[in-house]
PDB file of C-alpha atoms in Angstrom:
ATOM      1  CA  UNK A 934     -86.875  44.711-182.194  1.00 92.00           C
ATOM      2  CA  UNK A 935     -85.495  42.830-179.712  1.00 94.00           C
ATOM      3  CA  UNK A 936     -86.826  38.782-180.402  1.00 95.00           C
ATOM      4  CA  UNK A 937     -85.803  36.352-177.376  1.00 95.00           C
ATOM      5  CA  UNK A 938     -87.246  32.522-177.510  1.00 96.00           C
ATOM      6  CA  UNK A 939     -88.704  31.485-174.341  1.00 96.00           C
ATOM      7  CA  UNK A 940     -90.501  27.824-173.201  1.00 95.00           C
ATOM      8  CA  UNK A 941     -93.181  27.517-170.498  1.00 96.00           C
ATOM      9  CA  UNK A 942     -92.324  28.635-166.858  1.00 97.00           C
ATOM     10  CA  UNK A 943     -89.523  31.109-168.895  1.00 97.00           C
ATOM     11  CA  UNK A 944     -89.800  34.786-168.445  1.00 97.00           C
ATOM     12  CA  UNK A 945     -88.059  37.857-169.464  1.00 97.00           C
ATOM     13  CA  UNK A 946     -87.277  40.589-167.112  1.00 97.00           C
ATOM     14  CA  UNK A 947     -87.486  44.398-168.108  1.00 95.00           C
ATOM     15  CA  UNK A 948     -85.729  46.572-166.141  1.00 94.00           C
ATOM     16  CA  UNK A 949     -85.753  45.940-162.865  1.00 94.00           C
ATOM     17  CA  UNK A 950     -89.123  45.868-161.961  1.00 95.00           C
ATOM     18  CA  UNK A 951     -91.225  44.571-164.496  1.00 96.00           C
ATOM     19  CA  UNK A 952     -91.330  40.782-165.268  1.00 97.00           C
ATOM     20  CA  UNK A 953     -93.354  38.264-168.482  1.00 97.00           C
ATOM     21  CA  UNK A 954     -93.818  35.054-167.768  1.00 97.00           C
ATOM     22  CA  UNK A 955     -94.868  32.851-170.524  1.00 97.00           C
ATOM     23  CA  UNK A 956     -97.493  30.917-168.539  1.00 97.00           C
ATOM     24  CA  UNK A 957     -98.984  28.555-171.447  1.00 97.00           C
ATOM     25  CA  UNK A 958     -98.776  28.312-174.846  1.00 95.00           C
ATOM     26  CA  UNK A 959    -101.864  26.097-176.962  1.00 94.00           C
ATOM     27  CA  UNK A 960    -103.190  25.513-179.980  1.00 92.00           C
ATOM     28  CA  UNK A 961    -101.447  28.940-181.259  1.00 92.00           C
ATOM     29  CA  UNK A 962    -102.104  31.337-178.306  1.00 95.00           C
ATOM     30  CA  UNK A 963     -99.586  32.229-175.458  1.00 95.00           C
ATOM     31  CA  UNK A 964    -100.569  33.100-172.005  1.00 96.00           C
ATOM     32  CA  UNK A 965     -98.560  35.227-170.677  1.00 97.00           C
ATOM     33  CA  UNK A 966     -98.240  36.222-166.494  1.00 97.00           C
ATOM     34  CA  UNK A 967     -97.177  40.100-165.773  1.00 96.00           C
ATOM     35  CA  UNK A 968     -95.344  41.543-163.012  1.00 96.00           C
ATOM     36  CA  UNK A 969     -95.056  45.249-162.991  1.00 93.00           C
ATOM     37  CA  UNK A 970     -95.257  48.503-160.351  1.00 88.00           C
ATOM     38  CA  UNK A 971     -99.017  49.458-159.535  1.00 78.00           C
ATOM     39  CA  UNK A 972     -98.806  52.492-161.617  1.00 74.00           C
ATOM     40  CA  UNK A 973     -97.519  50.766-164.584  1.00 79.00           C
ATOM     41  CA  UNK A 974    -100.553  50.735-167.079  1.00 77.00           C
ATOM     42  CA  UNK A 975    -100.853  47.143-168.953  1.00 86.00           C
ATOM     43  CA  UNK A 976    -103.336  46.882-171.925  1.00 87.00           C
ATOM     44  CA  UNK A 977    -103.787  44.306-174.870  1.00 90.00           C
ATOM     45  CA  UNK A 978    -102.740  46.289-177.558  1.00 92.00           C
ATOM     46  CA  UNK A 979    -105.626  46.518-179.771  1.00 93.00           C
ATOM     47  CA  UNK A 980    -107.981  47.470-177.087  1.00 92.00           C
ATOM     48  CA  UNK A 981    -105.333  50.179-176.479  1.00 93.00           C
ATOM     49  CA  UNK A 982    -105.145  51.344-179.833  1.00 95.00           C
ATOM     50  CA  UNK A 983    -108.799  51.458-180.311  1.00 95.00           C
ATOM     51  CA  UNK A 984    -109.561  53.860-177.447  1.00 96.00           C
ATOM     52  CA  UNK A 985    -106.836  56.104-179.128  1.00 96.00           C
ATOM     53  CA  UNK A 986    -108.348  55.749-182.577  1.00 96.00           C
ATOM     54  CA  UNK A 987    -111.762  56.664-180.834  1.00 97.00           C
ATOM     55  CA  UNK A 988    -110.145  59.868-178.672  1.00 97.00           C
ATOM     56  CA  UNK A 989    -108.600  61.204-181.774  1.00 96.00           C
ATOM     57  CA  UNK A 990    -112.076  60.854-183.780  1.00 96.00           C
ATOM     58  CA  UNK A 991    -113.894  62.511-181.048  1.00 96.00           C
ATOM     59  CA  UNK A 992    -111.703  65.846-181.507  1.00 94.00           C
ATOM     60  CA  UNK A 993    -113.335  66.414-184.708  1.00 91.00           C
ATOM     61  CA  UNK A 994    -116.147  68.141-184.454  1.00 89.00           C
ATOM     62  CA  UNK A 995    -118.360  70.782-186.038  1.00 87.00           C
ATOM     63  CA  UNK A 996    -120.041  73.087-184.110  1.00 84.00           C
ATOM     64  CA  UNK A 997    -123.002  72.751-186.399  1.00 85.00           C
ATOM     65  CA  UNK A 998    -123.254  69.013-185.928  1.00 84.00           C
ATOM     66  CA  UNK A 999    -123.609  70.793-181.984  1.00 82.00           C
ATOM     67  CA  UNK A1000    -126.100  72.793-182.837  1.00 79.00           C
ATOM     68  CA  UNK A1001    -128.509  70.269-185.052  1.00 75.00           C
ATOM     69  CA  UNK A1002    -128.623  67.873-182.478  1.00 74.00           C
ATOM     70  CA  UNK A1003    -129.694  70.488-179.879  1.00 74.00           C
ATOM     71  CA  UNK A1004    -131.940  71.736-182.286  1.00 74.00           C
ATOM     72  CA  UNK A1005    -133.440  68.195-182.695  1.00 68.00           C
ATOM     73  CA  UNK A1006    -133.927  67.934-178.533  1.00 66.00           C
ATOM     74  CA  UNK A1007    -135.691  71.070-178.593  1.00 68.00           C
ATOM     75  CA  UNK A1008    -138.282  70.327-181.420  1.00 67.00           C
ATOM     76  CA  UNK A1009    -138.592  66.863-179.729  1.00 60.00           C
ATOM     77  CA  UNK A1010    -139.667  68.528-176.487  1.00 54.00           C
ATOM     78  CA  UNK A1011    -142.302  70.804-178.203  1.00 55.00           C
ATOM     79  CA  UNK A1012    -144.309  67.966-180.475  1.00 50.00           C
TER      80      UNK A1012
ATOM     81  CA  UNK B 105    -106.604  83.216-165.307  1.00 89.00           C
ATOM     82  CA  UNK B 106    -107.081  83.264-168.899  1.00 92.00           C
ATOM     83  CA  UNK B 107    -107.465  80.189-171.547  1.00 92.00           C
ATOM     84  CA  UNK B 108    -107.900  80.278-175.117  1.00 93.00           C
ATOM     85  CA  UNK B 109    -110.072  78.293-177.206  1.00 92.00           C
ATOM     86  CA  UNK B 110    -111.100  78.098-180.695  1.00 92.00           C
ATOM     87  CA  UNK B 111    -114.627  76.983-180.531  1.00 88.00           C
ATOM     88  CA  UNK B 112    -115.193  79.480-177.489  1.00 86.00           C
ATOM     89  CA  UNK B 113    -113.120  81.981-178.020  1.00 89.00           C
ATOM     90  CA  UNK B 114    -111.035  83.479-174.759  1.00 91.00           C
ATOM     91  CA  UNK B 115    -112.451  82.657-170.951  1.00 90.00           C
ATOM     92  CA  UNK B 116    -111.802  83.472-167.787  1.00 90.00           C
ATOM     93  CA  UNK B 117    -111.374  79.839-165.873  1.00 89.00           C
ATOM     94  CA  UNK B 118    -110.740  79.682-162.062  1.00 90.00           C
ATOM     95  CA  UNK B 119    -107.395  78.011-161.504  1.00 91.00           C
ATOM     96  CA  UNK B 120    -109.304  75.557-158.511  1.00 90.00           C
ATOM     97  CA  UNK B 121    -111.754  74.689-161.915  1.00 91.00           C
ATOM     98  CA  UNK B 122    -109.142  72.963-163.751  1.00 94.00           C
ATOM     99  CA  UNK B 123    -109.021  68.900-163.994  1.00 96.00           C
ATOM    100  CA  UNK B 124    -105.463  67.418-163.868  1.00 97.00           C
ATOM    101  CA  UNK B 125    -104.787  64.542-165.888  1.00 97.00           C
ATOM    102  CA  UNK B 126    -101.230  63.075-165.046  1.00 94.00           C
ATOM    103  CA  UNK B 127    -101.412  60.356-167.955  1.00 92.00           C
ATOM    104  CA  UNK B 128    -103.882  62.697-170.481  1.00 94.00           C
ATOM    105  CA  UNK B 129    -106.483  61.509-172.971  1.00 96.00           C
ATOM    106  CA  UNK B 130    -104.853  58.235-174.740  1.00 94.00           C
ATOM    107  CA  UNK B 131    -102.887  59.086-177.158  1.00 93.00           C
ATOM    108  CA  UNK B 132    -102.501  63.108-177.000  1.00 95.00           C
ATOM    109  CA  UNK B 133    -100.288  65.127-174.301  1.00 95.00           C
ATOM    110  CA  UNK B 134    -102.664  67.739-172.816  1.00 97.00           C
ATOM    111  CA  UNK B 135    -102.554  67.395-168.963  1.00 97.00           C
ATOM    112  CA  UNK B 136    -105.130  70.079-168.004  1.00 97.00           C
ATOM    113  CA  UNK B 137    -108.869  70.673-168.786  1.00 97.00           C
ATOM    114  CA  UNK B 138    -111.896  72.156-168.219  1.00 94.00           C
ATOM    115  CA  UNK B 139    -115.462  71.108-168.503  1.00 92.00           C
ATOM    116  CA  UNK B 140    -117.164  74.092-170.232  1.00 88.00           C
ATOM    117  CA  UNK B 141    -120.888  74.800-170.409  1.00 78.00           C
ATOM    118  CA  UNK B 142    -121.666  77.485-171.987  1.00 60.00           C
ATOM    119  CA  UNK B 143    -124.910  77.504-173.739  1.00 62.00           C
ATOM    120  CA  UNK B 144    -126.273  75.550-171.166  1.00 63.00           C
ATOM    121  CA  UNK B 145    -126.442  72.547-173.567  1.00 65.00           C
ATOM    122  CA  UNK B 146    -127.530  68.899-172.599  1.00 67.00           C
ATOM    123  CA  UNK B 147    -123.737  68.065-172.472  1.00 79.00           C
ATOM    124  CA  UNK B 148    -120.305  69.139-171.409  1.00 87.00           C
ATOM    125  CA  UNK B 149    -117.549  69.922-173.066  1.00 90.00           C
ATOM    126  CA  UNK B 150    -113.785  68.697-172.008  1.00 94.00           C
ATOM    127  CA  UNK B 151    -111.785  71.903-172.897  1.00 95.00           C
ATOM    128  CA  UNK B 152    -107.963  71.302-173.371  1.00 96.00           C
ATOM    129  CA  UNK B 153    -106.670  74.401-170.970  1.00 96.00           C
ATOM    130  CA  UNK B 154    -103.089  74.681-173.058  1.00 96.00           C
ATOM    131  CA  UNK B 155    -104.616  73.944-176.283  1.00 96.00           C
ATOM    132  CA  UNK B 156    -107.247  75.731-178.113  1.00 95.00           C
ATOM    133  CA  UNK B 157    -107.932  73.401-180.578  1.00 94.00           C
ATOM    134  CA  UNK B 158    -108.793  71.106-178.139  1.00 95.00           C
ATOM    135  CA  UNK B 159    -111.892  70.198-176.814  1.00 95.00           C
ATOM    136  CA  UNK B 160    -114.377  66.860-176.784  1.00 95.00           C
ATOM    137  CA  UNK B 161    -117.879  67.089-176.534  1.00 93.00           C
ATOM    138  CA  UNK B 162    -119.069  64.743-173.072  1.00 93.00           C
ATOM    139  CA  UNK B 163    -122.249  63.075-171.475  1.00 89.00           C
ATOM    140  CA  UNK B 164    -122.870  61.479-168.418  1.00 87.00           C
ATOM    141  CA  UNK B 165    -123.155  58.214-169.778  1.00 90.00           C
ATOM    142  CA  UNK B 166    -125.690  56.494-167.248  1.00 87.00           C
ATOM    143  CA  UNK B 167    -127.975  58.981-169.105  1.00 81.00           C
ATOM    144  CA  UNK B 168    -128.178  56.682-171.636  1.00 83.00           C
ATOM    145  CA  UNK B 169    -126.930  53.278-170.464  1.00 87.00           C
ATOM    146  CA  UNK B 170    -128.876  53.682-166.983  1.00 87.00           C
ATOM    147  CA  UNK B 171    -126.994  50.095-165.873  1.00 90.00           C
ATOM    148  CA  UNK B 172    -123.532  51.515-167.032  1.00 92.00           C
ATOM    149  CA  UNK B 173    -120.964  51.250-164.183  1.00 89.00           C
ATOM    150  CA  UNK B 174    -117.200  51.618-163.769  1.00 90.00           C
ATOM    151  CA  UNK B 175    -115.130  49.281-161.900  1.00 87.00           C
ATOM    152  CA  UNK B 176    -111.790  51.080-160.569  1.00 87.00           C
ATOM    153  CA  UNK B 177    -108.980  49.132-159.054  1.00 83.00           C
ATOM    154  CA  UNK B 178    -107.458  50.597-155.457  1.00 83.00           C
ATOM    155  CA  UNK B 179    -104.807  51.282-157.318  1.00 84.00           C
ATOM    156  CA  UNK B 180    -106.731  53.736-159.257  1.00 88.00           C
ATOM    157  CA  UNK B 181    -108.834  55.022-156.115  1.00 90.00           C
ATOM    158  CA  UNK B 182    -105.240  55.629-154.740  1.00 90.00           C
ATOM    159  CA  UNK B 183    -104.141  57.875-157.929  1.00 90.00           C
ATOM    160  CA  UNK B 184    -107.143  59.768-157.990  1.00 94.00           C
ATOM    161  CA  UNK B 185    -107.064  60.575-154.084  1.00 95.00           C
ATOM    162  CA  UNK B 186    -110.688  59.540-153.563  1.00 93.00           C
ATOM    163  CA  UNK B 187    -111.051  59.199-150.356  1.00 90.00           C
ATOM    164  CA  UNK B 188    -113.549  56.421-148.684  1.00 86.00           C
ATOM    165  CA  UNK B 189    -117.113  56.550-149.349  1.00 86.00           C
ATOM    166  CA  UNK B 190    -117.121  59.629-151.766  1.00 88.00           C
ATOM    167  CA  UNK B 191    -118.030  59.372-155.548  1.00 87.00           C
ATOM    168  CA  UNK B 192    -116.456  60.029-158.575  1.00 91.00           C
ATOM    169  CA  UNK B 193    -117.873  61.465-161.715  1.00 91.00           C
ATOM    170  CA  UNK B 194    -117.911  59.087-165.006  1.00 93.00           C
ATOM    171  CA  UNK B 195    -117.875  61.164-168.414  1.00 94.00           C
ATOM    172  CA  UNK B 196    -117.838  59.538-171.786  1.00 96.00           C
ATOM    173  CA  UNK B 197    -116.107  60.911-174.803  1.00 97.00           C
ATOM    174  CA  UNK B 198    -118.961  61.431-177.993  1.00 95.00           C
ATOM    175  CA  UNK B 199    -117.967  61.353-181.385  1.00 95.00           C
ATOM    176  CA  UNK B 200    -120.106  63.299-183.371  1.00 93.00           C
ATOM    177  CA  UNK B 201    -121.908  62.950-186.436  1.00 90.00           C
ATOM    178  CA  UNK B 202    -124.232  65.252-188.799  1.00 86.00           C
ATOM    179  CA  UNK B 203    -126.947  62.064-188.610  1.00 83.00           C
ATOM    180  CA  UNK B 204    -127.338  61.952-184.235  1.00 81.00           C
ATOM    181  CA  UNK B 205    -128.070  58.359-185.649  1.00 83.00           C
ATOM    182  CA  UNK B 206    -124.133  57.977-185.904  1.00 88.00           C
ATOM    183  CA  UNK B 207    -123.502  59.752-182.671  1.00 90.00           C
ATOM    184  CA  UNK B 208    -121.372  57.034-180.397  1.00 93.00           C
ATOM    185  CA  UNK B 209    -120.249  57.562-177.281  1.00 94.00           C
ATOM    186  CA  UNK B 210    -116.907  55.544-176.141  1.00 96.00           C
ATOM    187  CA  UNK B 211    -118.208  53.318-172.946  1.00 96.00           C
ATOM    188  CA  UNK B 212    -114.838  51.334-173.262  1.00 95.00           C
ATOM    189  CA  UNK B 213    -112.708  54.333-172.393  1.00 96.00           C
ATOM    190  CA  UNK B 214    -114.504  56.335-169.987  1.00 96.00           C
ATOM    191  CA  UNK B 215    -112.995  59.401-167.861  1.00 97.00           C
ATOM    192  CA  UNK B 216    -113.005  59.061-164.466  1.00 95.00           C
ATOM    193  CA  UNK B 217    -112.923  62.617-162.508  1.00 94.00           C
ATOM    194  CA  UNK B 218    -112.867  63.165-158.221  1.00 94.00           C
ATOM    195  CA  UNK B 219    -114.168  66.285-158.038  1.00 90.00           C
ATOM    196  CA  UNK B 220    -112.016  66.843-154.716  1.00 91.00           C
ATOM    197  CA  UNK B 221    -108.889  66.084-155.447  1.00 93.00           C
ATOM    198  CA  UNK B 222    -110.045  67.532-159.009  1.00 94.00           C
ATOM    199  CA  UNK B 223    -107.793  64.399-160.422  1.00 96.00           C
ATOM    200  CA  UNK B 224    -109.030  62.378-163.821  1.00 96.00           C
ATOM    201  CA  UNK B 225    -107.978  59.669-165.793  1.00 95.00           C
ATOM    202  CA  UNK B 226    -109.095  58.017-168.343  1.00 96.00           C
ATOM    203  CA  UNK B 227    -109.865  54.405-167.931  1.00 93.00           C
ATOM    204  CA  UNK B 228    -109.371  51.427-170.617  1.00 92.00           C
ATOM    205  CA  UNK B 229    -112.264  48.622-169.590  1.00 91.00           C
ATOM    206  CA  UNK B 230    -110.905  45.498-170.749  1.00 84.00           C
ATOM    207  CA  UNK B 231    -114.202  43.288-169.203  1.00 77.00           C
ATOM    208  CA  UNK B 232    -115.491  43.438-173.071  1.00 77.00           C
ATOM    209  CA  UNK B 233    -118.582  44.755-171.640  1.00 86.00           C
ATOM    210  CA  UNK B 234    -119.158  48.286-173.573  1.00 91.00           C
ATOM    211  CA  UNK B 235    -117.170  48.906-176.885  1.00 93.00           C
ATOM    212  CA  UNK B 236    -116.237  52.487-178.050  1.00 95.00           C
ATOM    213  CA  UNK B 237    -119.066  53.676-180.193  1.00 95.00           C
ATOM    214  CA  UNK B 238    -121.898  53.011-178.444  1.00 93.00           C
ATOM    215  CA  UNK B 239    -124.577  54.829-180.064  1.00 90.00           C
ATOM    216  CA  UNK B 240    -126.497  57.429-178.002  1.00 84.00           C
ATOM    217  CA  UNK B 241    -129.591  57.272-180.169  1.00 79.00           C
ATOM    218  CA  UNK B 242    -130.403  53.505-181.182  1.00 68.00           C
ATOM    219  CA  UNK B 243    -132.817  53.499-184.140  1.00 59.00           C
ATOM    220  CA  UNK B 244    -135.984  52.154-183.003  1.00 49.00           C
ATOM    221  CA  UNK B 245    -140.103  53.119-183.041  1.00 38.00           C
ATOM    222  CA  UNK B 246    -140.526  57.051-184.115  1.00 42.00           C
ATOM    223  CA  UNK B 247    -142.391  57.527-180.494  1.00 41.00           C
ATOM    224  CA  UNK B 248    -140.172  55.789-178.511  1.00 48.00           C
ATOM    225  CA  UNK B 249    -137.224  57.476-179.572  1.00 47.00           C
ATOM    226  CA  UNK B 250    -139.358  61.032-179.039  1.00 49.00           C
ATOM    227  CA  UNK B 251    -140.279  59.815-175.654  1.00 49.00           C
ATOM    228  CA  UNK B 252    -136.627  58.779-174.902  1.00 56.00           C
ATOM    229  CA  UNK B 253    -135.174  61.885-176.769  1.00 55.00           C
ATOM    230  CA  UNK B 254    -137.136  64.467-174.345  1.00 58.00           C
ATOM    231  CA  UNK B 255    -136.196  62.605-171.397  1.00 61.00           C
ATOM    232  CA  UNK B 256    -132.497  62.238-172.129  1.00 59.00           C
ATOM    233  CA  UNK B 257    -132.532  65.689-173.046  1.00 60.00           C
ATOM    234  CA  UNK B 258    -133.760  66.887-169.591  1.00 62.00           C
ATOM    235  CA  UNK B 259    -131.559  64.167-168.019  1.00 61.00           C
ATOM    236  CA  UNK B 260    -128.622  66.041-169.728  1.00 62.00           C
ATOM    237  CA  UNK B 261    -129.076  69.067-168.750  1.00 63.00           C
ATOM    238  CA  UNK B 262    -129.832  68.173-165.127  1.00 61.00           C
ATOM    239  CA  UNK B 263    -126.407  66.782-165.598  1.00 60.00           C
ATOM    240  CA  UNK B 264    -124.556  69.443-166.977  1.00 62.00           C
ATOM    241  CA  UNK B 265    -125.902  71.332-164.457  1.00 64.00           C
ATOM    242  CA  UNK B 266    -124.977  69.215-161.534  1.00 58.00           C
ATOM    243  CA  UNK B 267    -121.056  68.857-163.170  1.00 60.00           C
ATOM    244  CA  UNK B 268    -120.928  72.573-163.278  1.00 59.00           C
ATOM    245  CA  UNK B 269    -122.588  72.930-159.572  1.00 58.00           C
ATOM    246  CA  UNK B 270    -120.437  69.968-158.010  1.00 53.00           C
ATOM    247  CA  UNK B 271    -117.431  71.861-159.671  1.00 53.00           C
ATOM    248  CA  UNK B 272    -118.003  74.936-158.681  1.00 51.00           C
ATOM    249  CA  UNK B 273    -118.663  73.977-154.592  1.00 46.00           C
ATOM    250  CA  UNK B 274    -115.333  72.435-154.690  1.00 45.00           C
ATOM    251  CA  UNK B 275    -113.346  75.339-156.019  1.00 43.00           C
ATOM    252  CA  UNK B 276    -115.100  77.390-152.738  1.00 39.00           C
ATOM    253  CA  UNK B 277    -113.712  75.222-150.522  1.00 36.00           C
TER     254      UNK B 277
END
């Protein structure tokens, strides 16, 4: 990993069209200004990572987990 | 043409009836889909079209979370080709459960479909509004959950149905 020091009003550049800014830095968190193309897709990381924990959860399934829960709309309708 | 699936064995899809996703599902590869509805069930499913094994069970979500809404950016209008004044469809990903107690749906990282340009994506909220396991079926009084559990049933299914109608008029055009 690549580890650059940088003070406020700094920024790095990455490739040619995508630029951080360290914007502020206080009381142990850094603000940080991006420029990038539109189609460039910027998360926080852990948000990220927790709609791909999610996605892969999701594609387990059981068809019988399918079936009870139909199974429990249908006896819901009749009572 | 032809697509093979585990959970529904082999189908015959009509090539205007498959969803492109340029950027996939987060965190898998699969570019093409299909939303499936074969039992007429209160949901959808999101059929990988190049991988069998593939498939997510989906809900409208405003079925549940009637206030639910998606903001897009014109950057993502742009990518999906929606064109002014016309709607997009909003489907969220459910991870089952044995208990439907446990059954969440992911309101953080909802898909986002034109059904004319037949373009999706899925969309990462970052407002901190809706997480990712948002359960469907909040414990709560016996009755209420009855009364609420009939509804949303019919609600689904009126939803399923209008997916698979609103699909199928744009692959006659």
């Amino acid at each position: 990993m690549l580890v650059l020091t940088r003070k406020i009003g700094e920024a790095i550049q990455i490739g040619e069209r995508v630029q951080v800014k360290v914007v502020d830095i206080k009381g142990g968190q850094v603000r940080l200004g991006i420029e990038a193309p539109e189609e460039t897709r910027i998360y926080r990381e852990e948000i990220y990572r927790k709609v791909m924990r999610e996605n892969q959860l999701a594609m387990n399934w059981e068809m019988g987990d399918v079936r009870s829960l139909t199974e429990h709309f249908e006896n819901q309708g009749k009572e | 043409m032809k697509i093979a699936t585990t959970r529904f064995g082999e189908l015959e899809i009509e090539e205007s009836r498959i969803i492109h996703m340029p950027d996939g599902i987060i965190g898998f590869e699969e570019k093409r889909f299909v939303i499936l509805n074969p039992e007429k069930m209160p949901f959808c499913w999101f059929q990988a079209v190049d991988n069998p094994d593939m498939a997510f069970v989906v809900i409208d979500p405003t079925v549940f979370v009637p206030e639910y809404q998606v903001r897009l950016t014109r950057e993502e209008y742009d990518r999906l080709e929606v064109r002014p004044d016309r709607e997009v469809l909003v489907l969220a990903l459910v991870t089952m459960a044995p208990d439907p107690g446990k059954i969440t749906a992911n309101l953080q990282g909802p898909i986002v479909l034109n059904p004319e340009s037949m373009l999706a994506r899925q969309i990462v909220l970052e407002d901190g509004n809706y997480g990712t396991r948002h359960p469907l079926f909040a414990k709560g009084e016996q009755r209420q959950a009855r009364v609420n559990g009939t509804a949303k049933n019919q609600a689904m299914r009126k939803v399923a149905a209008q997916f698979d109608s609103a699909l199928q008029s744009h692959a006659a055009l």
